[in-house]
Coordinates of C-alpha atoms in Angstrom, one line a residue:
X1 CA 148.2 43.7 133.1
X2 CA 150.3 42.8 130.0
X3 CA 152.9 40.0 129.8
X4 CA 152.4 36.3 130.1
X5 CA 149.6 35.0 132.5
X6 CA 150.8 32.8 135.3
X7 CA 148.7 29.9 134.2
X8 CA 150.0 29.6 130.7
X9 CA 149.9 26.1 129.3
X10 CA 153.2 24.5 128.5
X11 CA 154.2 22.2 125.6
X12 CA 157.2 19.9 125.8
X13 CA 159.3 20.1 122.5
X14 CA 161.1 16.8 121.9
X15 CA 161.6 16.7 118.2
X16 CA 160.8 19.1 115.4
X17 CA 157.0 19.5 115.1
X18 CA 155.0 21.6 112.5
X19 CA 153.2 24.7 114.0
X20 CA 149.8 23.4 113.1
X21 CA 150.3 20.0 114.7
X22 CA 151.7 21.7 117.8
X23 CA 148.9 24.1 118.4
X24 CA 146.3 21.3 117.9
X25 CA 148.1 18.7 120.0
X26 CA 148.4 21.4 122.8
X27 CA 144.6 21.7 122.8
X28 CA 145.0 25.5 122.2
X29 CA 142.9 25.0 119.0
X30 CA 140.5 22.3 117.9
X31 CA 141.4 22.2 114.3
X32 CA 144.2 22.9 111.8
X33 CA 142.0 25.0 109.7
X34 CA 141.4 27.3 112.6
X35 CA 145.3 27.7 113.0
X36 CA 145.7 28.3 109.2
X37 CA 143.3 31.1 109.3
X38 CA 145.0 32.8 112.2
X39 CA 148.4 32.5 110.5
X40 CA 146.9 34.1 107.3
X41 CA 145.6 36.9 109.4
X42 CA 149.0 37.3 111.0
X43 CA 147.5 36.6 114.5
X44 CA 150.1 34.0 115.6
X45 CA 153.6 34.8 116.6
X46 CA 156.2 34.8 119.3
X47 CA 155.9 37.1 122.4
X48 CA 158.8 39.1 121.3
X49 CA 156.9 40.4 118.3
X50 CA 157.9 38.2 115.5
X51 CA 154.9 37.1 113.5
X52 CA 154.6 33.5 112.0
X53 CA 153.5 34.0 108.4
X54 CA 153.7 30.6 107.0
X55 CA 151.6 27.5 108.2
X56 CA 154.4 25.1 107.5
X57 CA 156.7 26.8 110.1
X58 CA 158.6 24.1 112.2
X59 CA 159.1 24.3 115.9
X60 CA 162.1 22.5 117.3
X61 CA 164.3 22.5 120.5
X62 CA 165.9 25.8 119.6
X63 CA 162.5 27.3 120.4
X64 CA 162.6 26.1 124.1
X65 CA 161.6 28.9 126.5
X66 CA 159.8 30.8 123.9
X67 CA 156.2 31.8 124.2
X68 CA 153.7 31.6 121.4
X69 CA 151.0 34.1 121.3
X70 CA 147.8 33.4 119.3
X71 CA 145.4 36.0 118.9
X72 CA 144.9 38.4 121.9
X73 CA 144.6 36.1 124.8
X74 CA 146.1 32.6 124.0
X75 CA 149.5 31.8 125.1
X76 CA 151.6 28.6 124.9
X77 CA 155.0 28.3 126.5
X78 CA 157.5 25.9 124.8
X79 CA 159.6 23.9 127.2

């Protein structure tokens, strides 16, 4: 209970990519509109507790090893 599930999907970060594109490409969400709504509700952030508050946030290679948490039960590990 708590923590990151063992079957967490992974996304390989090669270059800088926008948060909206990353979450749609990873198949975690089906549309950018859904991701925008969750960002607005402060439901997307990193596992350490930092919330992502802008939908133009950019993920790059410095974020490798971090885990994005979306809502209560969706996780994505950046590798």
